[in-house]
Coordinates of C-alpha atoms and ligand atoms in Angstrom, one line a residue:
M1383 CA 187.6 61.3 72.5
T1384 CA 188.5 58.8 69.7
T1385 CA 187.8 55.2 70.0
V1386 CA 190.0 52.3 68.8
P1387 CA 188.5 50.7 65.7
S1388 CA 188.0 47.0 66.1
L1389 CA 187.9 44.4 63.3
T1390 CA 184.8 42.8 64.6
A1391 CA 182.5 45.7 65.5
A1392 CA 181.9 49.0 63.8
P1393 CA 183.2 51.8 66.0
P1394 CA 180.5 54.1 67.5
P1395 CA 179.8 57.2 65.5
P1396 CA 181.7 60.3 66.5
V1397 CA 179.9 62.2 69.3
A1398 CA 179.7 65.4 67.3
D1399 CA 177.6 63.4 64.7
A1400 CA 175.5 61.5 67.1
E1401 CA 174.8 64.6 69.1
R1402 CA 172.9 66.2 66.2
A1403 CA 169.8 64.3 67.3
L1404 CA 169.7 65.9 70.7
I1405 CA 168.0 69.2 71.5
T1406 CA 170.7 71.5 72.6
I1407 CA 170.5 72.3 76.3
T1408 CA 174.1 72.5 77.4
S1409 CA 177.6 71.8 76.2
R1410 CA 179.0 68.5 77.2
P1411 CA 182.5 67.1 77.0
E1412 CA 183.1 64.6 74.1
T1413 CA 183.3 61.7 76.6
V1414 CA 180.7 58.9 76.4
F1415 CA 180.5 56.9 79.6
V1416 CA 179.7 53.2 79.3
D1417 CA 180.3 51.6 82.7
G1418 CA 180.2 52.6 86.3
Q1419 CA 181.2 50.8 89.4
G1420 CA 181.3 52.4 92.8
S1421 CA 183.3 55.6 92.6
W1422 CA 184.5 54.9 89.1
L1423 CA 183.3 55.6 85.6
T1424 CA 184.8 54.1 82.4
D1425 CA 184.4 55.9 79.0
E1426 CA 184.2 54.4 75.5
S1427 CA 188.0 54.7 75.1
G1428 CA 188.6 52.6 78.2
K1429 CA 189.8 55.5 80.3
R1430 CA 188.8 55.5 84.0
H1431 CA 187.5 58.5 85.9
L1432 CA 187.2 58.9 89.7
D1433 CA 183.7 60.4 90.0
L1434 CA 183.0 63.0 92.7
V1435 CA 179.9 64.2 90.9
Q1436 CA 177.9 61.0 91.0
G1437 CA 175.1 62.1 88.8
W1438 CA 174.8 65.4 90.8
A1439 CA 174.7 63.7 94.2
V1440 CA 172.1 61.1 93.1
N1441 CA 174.2 57.9 93.3
S1442 CA 174.3 57.7 97.1
L1443 CA 175.8 54.2 96.9
G1444 CA 178.0 54.9 93.9
H1445 CA 177.6 53.5 90.4
S1446 CA 175.6 50.3 89.8
P1447 CA 175.7 49.0 93.4
P1448 CA 174.6 45.3 93.7
V1449 CA 171.8 46.2 96.1
I1450 CA 170.2 48.4 93.5
A1451 CA 170.8 46.1 90.6
E1452 CA 169.3 43.2 92.6
A1453 CA 166.3 45.3 93.8
L1454 CA 165.6 46.4 90.2
A1455 CA 165.9 42.9 88.8
R1456 CA 163.8 41.3 91.5
Q1457 CA 161.0 43.9 91.3
A1458 CA 161.1 44.0 87.4
R1459 CA 160.3 40.3 87.3
R1460 CA 157.4 40.7 89.7
L1461 CA 155.5 44.0 89.0
L1462 CA 156.5 47.2 87.2
N1463 CA 153.5 49.4 87.6
P1464 CA 149.9 48.6 88.6
S1465 CA 149.0 52.3 88.2
P1466 CA 149.0 55.0 90.9
A1467 CA 145.3 54.3 91.5
F1468 CA 146.2 51.0 93.2
H1469 CA 148.4 50.1 96.2
N1470 CA 151.7 48.3 95.8
R1471 CA 153.8 46.8 98.6
P1472 CA 157.1 48.6 97.9
M1473 CA 155.4 52.0 97.9
L1474 CA 153.6 51.2 101.2
D1475 CA 156.8 49.8 102.8
L1476 CA 158.9 52.8 101.7
A1477 CA 156.4 55.3 103.0
E1478 CA 156.3 53.5 106.4
R1479 CA 160.1 53.4 106.5
L1480 CA 160.4 57.2 105.8
V1481 CA 157.8 58.0 108.4
G1482 CA 159.6 55.9 110.9
L1483 CA 162.9 57.6 110.2
S1484 CA 161.7 61.2 110.3
C1485 CA 159.4 63.6 112.1
F1486 CA 156.8 63.3 109.3
D1487 CA 153.6 61.3 109.2
R1488 CA 152.7 61.1 105.5
V1489 CA 154.4 60.6 102.2
W1490 CA 153.6 61.1 98.6
F1491 CA 156.0 59.8 95.9
G1492 CA 157.0 61.5 92.7
S1493 CA 159.8 61.2 90.2
S1494 CA 161.8 64.4 90.4
G1495 CA 162.8 67.1 92.8
A1496 CA 160.9 69.8 90.9
E1497 CA 157.8 67.6 90.9
V1498 CA 157.7 67.1 94.6
N1499 CA 158.6 70.7 95.3
E1500 CA 155.6 71.8 93.2
A1501 CA 153.5 69.3 95.2
A1502 CA 154.8 71.0 98.4
I1503 CA 153.6 74.4 97.2
K1504 CA 150.2 72.9 96.2
L1505 CA 149.9 71.4 99.6
A1506 CA 150.8 74.7 101.3
R1507 CA 148.2 76.5 99.1
R1508 CA 145.6 73.9 99.9
W1509 CA 146.2 74.3 103.6
G1510 CA 146.2 78.1 103.2
R1511 CA 142.8 77.9 101.5
R1512 CA 141.4 75.7 104.2
M1513 CA 143.0 77.1 107.4
R1514 CA 144.3 80.6 106.6
G1515 CA 141.6 82.3 104.6
G1516 CA 143.2 81.7 101.2
A1517 CA 146.8 82.7 102.1
H1518 CA 149.0 81.3 99.3
G1519 CA 152.3 83.3 99.1
V1520 CA 155.6 81.4 99.5
I1521 CA 158.8 83.0 100.7
S1522 CA 162.0 81.5 99.3
F1523 CA 165.6 82.7 99.3
D1524 CA 168.2 84.4 97.1
G1525 CA 170.4 81.8 95.5
A1526 CA 167.8 79.1 96.1
F1527 CA 167.4 76.2 93.6
H1528 CA 164.2 74.3 93.6
G1529 CA 164.0 72.9 90.1
R1530 CA 163.2 73.8 86.5
T1531 CA 159.4 73.8 86.2
L1532 CA 158.0 77.2 85.6
A1533 CA 156.7 77.6 89.2
M1534 CA 160.0 76.3 90.7
M1535 CA 161.9 78.7 88.5
S1536 CA 159.8 81.4 90.2
A1537 CA 160.6 79.9 93.6
S1538 CA 164.3 79.7 92.8
G1539 CA 166.6 82.7 93.4
K1540 CA 168.8 82.3 90.4
P1541 CA 169.7 85.6 88.7
G1542 CA 167.7 86.1 85.5
W1543 CA 165.3 83.2 86.1
S1544 CA 162.3 85.4 87.0
S1545 CA 162.1 86.7 83.4
L1546 CA 163.7 84.0 81.3
F1547 CA 160.4 82.3 80.3
A1548 CA 157.9 85.1 81.2
P1549 CA 155.1 85.1 82.0
M1550 CA 156.0 83.3 85.2
P1551 CA 153.7 81.9 87.9
T1552 CA 153.4 84.4 90.7
G1553 CA 153.0 84.1 94.5
F1554 CA 156.7 83.9 95.4
A1555 CA 158.6 86.4 97.4
Q1556 CA 162.3 86.4 98.1
A1557 CA 164.1 86.9 101.4
R1558 CA 167.9 86.9 102.1
Y1559 CA 169.5 83.6 103.1
N1560 CA 170.5 83.7 106.8
D1561 CA 168.8 87.0 107.4
I1562 CA 165.7 86.6 109.6
A1563 CA 164.8 90.3 109.5
S1564 CA 164.4 90.0 105.7
V1565 CA 162.0 87.1 106.2
E1566 CA 159.9 89.1 108.6
R1567 CA 159.8 92.0 106.1
A1568 CA 158.7 89.6 103.3
I1569 CA 155.7 88.2 105.3
T1570 CA 152.3 89.6 104.3
P1571 CA 148.8 88.4 105.3
D1572 CA 148.8 86.3 102.1
T1573 CA 152.0 84.4 103.1
V1574 CA 151.4 80.7 103.8
A1575 CA 154.9 79.1 103.7
V1576 CA 158.6 79.6 103.8
M1577 CA 160.7 77.2 101.6
L1578 CA 164.3 76.6 102.5
E1579 CA 167.4 74.6 101.5
L1580 CA 169.4 73.9 104.7
V1581 CA 172.4 73.8 102.5
Q1582 CA 172.1 75.6 99.2
G1583 CA 173.7 73.1 96.8
E1584 CA 173.5 74.8 93.4
A1585 CA 174.3 78.3 94.8
G1586 CA 177.6 77.0 96.0
V1587 CA 177.2 74.8 99.1
N1588 CA 176.1 77.7 101.3
L1589 CA 175.2 76.5 104.8
A1590 CA 172.3 78.0 106.8
D1591 CA 173.3 79.3 110.2
L1592 CA 172.1 77.3 113.1
G1593 CA 170.6 80.4 114.8
F1594 CA 168.8 81.5 111.6
V1595 CA 167.2 78.1 111.1
R1596 CA 166.0 78.0 114.7
E1597 CA 164.7 81.6 114.5
L1598 CA 162.9 80.7 111.3
R1599 CA 161.3 77.7 112.9
A1600 CA 160.0 79.9 115.8
L1601 CA 158.9 82.7 113.4
T1602 CA 157.0 80.4 111.0
T1603 CA 155.3 78.6 114.0
E1604 CA 154.3 81.9 115.5
R1605 CA 152.9 83.4 112.3
Q1606 CA 151.2 80.1 111.2
L1607 CA 153.4 79.6 108.2
L1608 CA 154.5 76.2 106.9
L1609 CA 158.2 75.6 107.0
I1610 CA 159.1 73.6 103.9
V1611 CA 162.6 72.2 103.7
D1612 CA 163.9 71.2 100.3
E1613 CA 166.2 68.3 101.1
V1614 CA 166.4 67.1 97.5
Q1615 CA 170.2 67.4 97.6
T1616 CA 170.9 67.2 101.4
G1617 CA 168.6 64.3 102.4
I1618 CA 169.3 60.5 102.8
G1619 CA 172.7 60.6 104.4
R1620 CA 174.4 63.2 102.2
C1621 CA 175.1 65.5 105.1
G1622 CA 176.0 62.7 107.6
R1623 CA 172.5 62.3 109.0
A1624 CA 169.5 60.7 107.4
F1625 CA 168.1 64.3 107.0
A1626 CA 170.0 67.6 107.2
Y1627 CA 167.3 69.1 109.4
E1628 CA 168.6 66.9 112.2
L1629 CA 171.8 68.9 112.2
F1630 CA 169.8 72.0 113.2
G1631 CA 167.6 70.5 116.0
I1632 CA 164.4 71.5 114.3
E1633 CA 161.4 69.8 112.9
P1634 CA 160.0 71.2 109.7
D1635 CA 156.3 70.8 108.6
V1636 CA 157.0 69.6 105.1
M1637 CA 160.1 68.1 103.5
T1638 CA 161.0 67.1 99.9
L1639 CA 163.5 64.4 98.9
A1640 CA 164.8 63.3 95.5
K1641 CA 168.3 62.8 94.2
G1642 CA 169.9 60.5 96.8
I1643 CA 166.8 58.6 97.7
G1644 CA 166.7 56.9 94.3
G1645 CA 170.4 56.1 94.3
G1646 CA 170.5 57.0 90.6
V1647 CA 166.9 56.2 89.5
P1648 CA 164.0 58.7 89.3
L1649 CA 162.4 58.7 92.7
A1650 CA 161.2 61.6 94.8
A1651 CA 159.1 62.1 97.9
L1652 CA 157.0 64.8 99.6
L1653 CA 156.6 64.3 103.4
C1654 CA 154.4 66.2 105.7
R1655 CA 153.1 66.2 109.3
E1656 CA 149.6 65.1 109.9
P1657 CA 147.9 68.5 110.2
F1658 CA 149.1 69.3 106.7
N1659 CA 147.8 66.1 105.2
C1660 CA 145.1 68.1 103.4
F1661 CA 144.9 67.2 99.7
E1662 CA 141.4 66.3 98.5
P1663 CA 141.1 63.3 96.2
G1664 CA 142.1 64.4 92.7
D1665 CA 144.2 67.3 93.9
Q1666 CA 147.5 65.6 93.3
G1667 CA 148.8 62.6 91.4
G1668 CA 151.2 61.5 88.7
T1669 CA 151.4 58.5 86.4
F1670 CA 154.8 57.3 87.7
G1671 CA 154.3 58.3 91.4
G1672 CA 155.0 55.5 93.8
N1673 CA 155.6 52.8 91.1
P1674 CA 156.9 49.6 92.7
L1675 CA 160.1 49.5 90.5
M1676 CA 161.4 52.8 91.8
A1677 CA 160.0 52.3 95.3
A1678 CA 161.9 49.0 95.6
V1679 CA 165.1 50.8 94.8
G1680 CA 164.2 53.5 97.4
L1681 CA 163.8 50.7 100.0
A1682 CA 167.2 49.3 99.2
V1683 CA 168.9 52.7 99.4
V1684 CA 167.2 53.9 102.6
G1685 CA 167.7 50.4 104.1
T1686 CA 171.4 50.7 103.4
V1687 CA 172.1 54.4 104.1
C1688 CA 169.8 55.3 107.0
R1689 CA 171.5 53.1 109.6
D1690 CA 173.6 54.4 112.5
D1691 CA 176.7 52.5 111.5
F1692 CA 176.5 53.6 107.8
L1693 CA 175.9 57.2 108.7
A1694 CA 178.8 57.2 111.2
Q1695 CA 181.0 56.0 108.4
V1696 CA 179.8 58.8 106.2
R1697 CA 180.8 61.3 108.9
L1698 CA 184.2 59.8 109.2
R1699 CA 184.7 59.9 105.4
A1700 CA 183.5 63.5 105.4
D1701 CA 186.0 64.4 108.1
H1702 CA 188.8 62.8 106.1
L1703 CA 187.8 64.6 102.9
A1704 CA 187.4 67.9 104.7
R1705 CA 190.9 67.7 106.2
G1706 CA 192.4 66.9 102.8
M1707 CA 190.6 69.8 101.3
E1708 CA 191.7 72.1 104.1
A1709 CA 195.3 71.1 103.3
I1710 CA 194.7 71.9 99.6
V1711 CA 193.4 75.3 100.6
Q1712 CA 196.6 76.0 102.4
D1713 CA 199.0 74.6 99.8
H1714 CA 197.3 76.1 96.7
G1715 CA 196.3 79.5 98.2
L1716 CA 192.6 78.9 97.9
V1717 CA 190.0 80.9 99.8
A1718 CA 188.2 78.2 101.8
E1719 CA 186.6 74.8 102.0
R1720 CA 183.2 74.2 103.4
G1721 CA 180.3 71.8 103.5
A1722 CA 178.2 69.4 105.4
G1723 CA 179.0 65.7 105.3
L1724 CA 179.8 64.6 101.8
L1725 CA 178.4 67.8 100.2
R1726 CA 181.5 70.0 100.0
A1727 CA 183.0 72.9 98.2
L1728 CA 186.3 74.6 97.5
V1729 CA 186.3 78.3 97.1
L1730 CA 188.9 79.5 94.5
P1731 CA 190.5 83.0 94.5
T1732 CA 189.7 83.5 90.8
D1733 CA 186.9 82.5 88.4
T1734 CA 188.8 79.5 87.1
A1735 CA 186.5 76.7 88.4
H1736 CA 185.4 75.7 84.8
Q1737 CA 189.0 75.4 83.7
V1738 CA 189.8 73.3 86.8
V1739 CA 186.9 71.0 86.0
A1740 CA 188.1 70.6 82.4
A1741 CA 191.7 70.0 83.5
A1742 CA 190.5 67.3 86.0
H1743 CA 188.5 65.6 83.4
A1744 CA 191.5 65.6 81.0
L1745 CA 194.0 64.2 83.5
A1746 CA 195.6 60.9 82.3
P1747 CA 195.7 58.0 82.7
V1748 CA 192.9 58.5 85.3
G1749 CA 190.5 61.4 85.1
L1750 CA 188.7 63.2 88.0
L1751 CA 185.1 64.4 87.8
V1752 CA 184.2 67.4 89.9
N1753 CA 181.6 70.1 89.3
A1754 CA 181.6 73.9 89.2
P1755 CA 178.2 75.3 90.2
R1756 CA 179.8 78.8 90.3
P1757 CA 182.7 80.3 88.4
H1758 CA 184.9 80.4 91.5
L1759 CA 183.7 77.3 93.2
L1760 CA 184.2 73.5 93.0
R1761 CA 181.6 71.2 94.4
L1762 CA 182.4 67.6 95.6
M1763 CA 179.6 65.1 96.1
P1764 CA 181.1 61.7 96.1
A1765 CA 179.3 58.4 96.7
L1766 CA 178.6 58.0 100.4
T1767 CA 180.5 54.7 100.0
I1768 CA 183.8 56.3 98.8
T1769 CA 186.8 54.7 100.5
D1770 CA 189.5 56.6 102.3
A1771 CA 192.0 55.4 99.7
E1772 CA 189.7 56.8 96.9
I1773 CA 189.5 60.1 98.8
D1774 CA 193.3 60.3 99.0
Q1775 CA 193.6 59.5 95.3
A1776 CA 190.9 62.2 94.5
L1777 CA 192.8 64.8 96.5
L1778 CA 196.0 64.1 94.6
L1779 CA 194.2 64.4 91.3
L1780 CA 192.5 67.5 92.5
R1781 CA 195.9 69.1 93.3
Q1782 CA 197.1 68.3 89.7
A1783 CA 193.9 69.7 88.2
L1784 CA 194.2 72.9 90.3
R1785 CA 197.8 73.4 89.2
A1786 CA 196.8 72.9 85.5
G1787 CA 193.4 74.8 85.6
M1788 CA 194.4 77.8 87.8
A1789 CA 197.7 78.5 85.9
Ligands
PLP1990 C1 168.4 69.1 92.1 C2 167.6 69.9 93.0 C3 166.2 70.1 92.7 C4 165.6 69.7 91.4 O1 165.5 68.3 91.3 P1 165.2 67.6 89.9 O2 165.1 66.2 90.2 O3 166.3 68.0 88.9 O4 163.9 68.2 89.4 C5 165.4 70.8 93.6 N1 166.0 71.3 94.7 C6 167.3 71.1 95.1 C7 167.8 71.6 96.4 C8 168.1 70.4 94.2 O5 169.4 70.2 94.5

């Protein structure tokens, strides 16, 4: 994207030059974003983009919402970080708030999804050593995504990940998603926990079956296994309830949150029920865990999102979006639309999702940002505050992008 030179300020260096200082991890479009408001991003050239990616489902309240800007400014002036060895009020308040909203009794804060998922595995192994004679194995699922640390790569079910950075941490077994018999087969005397995404986001917005989840809850209880739900992507209103486990009528033993709880800033949480509150002092920690700056944002996000009236609005917006996507499936000959709340996907008949993403980004005068976690699949994860008018505009842009990208 070229920028218009101004007489007063030097134009920013071309992205291709500036990018030379970055370690290469992925290929990004040339666009440099400079401003965000609600569902909209503006790039350096002044072009506006309607954003249905929202930082990968992290900006639950959209870009730069006033409640977060104010929480950050207020807390930044008071106290940034007294160290995790001391209490601070936002951390205590947010923990109480999350306990009050959920079936859990205890919270530990971290900064990323992978970090709290690691902590969940450590907690399970700790409990296994204490209560189950040293049982330590964790069963996860094909297609699962739990993060990018070495152990979470072992826990994830992405093809190729088990050998990419060998040697990998061991102690993980894989079962088939929505197949309870495969879980039973994977259980050994060493198994201590089952780790599940109730909706697999990265694998393509795959929903767990109601019956499967209920059977899994019964099975894990009967065999004395912890049921850990990874709600990093599904939690904090994304699926139309505070937590996605509510949709299944079960109560897990352990839950992890990240992405949406920070509304765009790095904040994550591990939650457990009282019997599993078994870390010894020194077992777990982290320099940034529970710092008041991020916790203050978490309080603002949770206080806004996890209210009945707000969640009811999310469900209405999700219905509106789903109906529009269903019409697109009919009109454009797609395979299906699916999702839970405002975590939704369109299944394409061909492997053209990356072309559609590029076509959507290139639309003018207004671009559309969507994401393709799989070659045949588009994922939509708008701000929970997106308006019906913005949804309608996004659907129109999506139709244009599909015509251009699938051609
Ligand atoms: C994004 C994600 C993670 C990893 O979170 P990071 O903050 O990137 O470490 C883990 N689990 C699920 C389900 C996710 O969607």
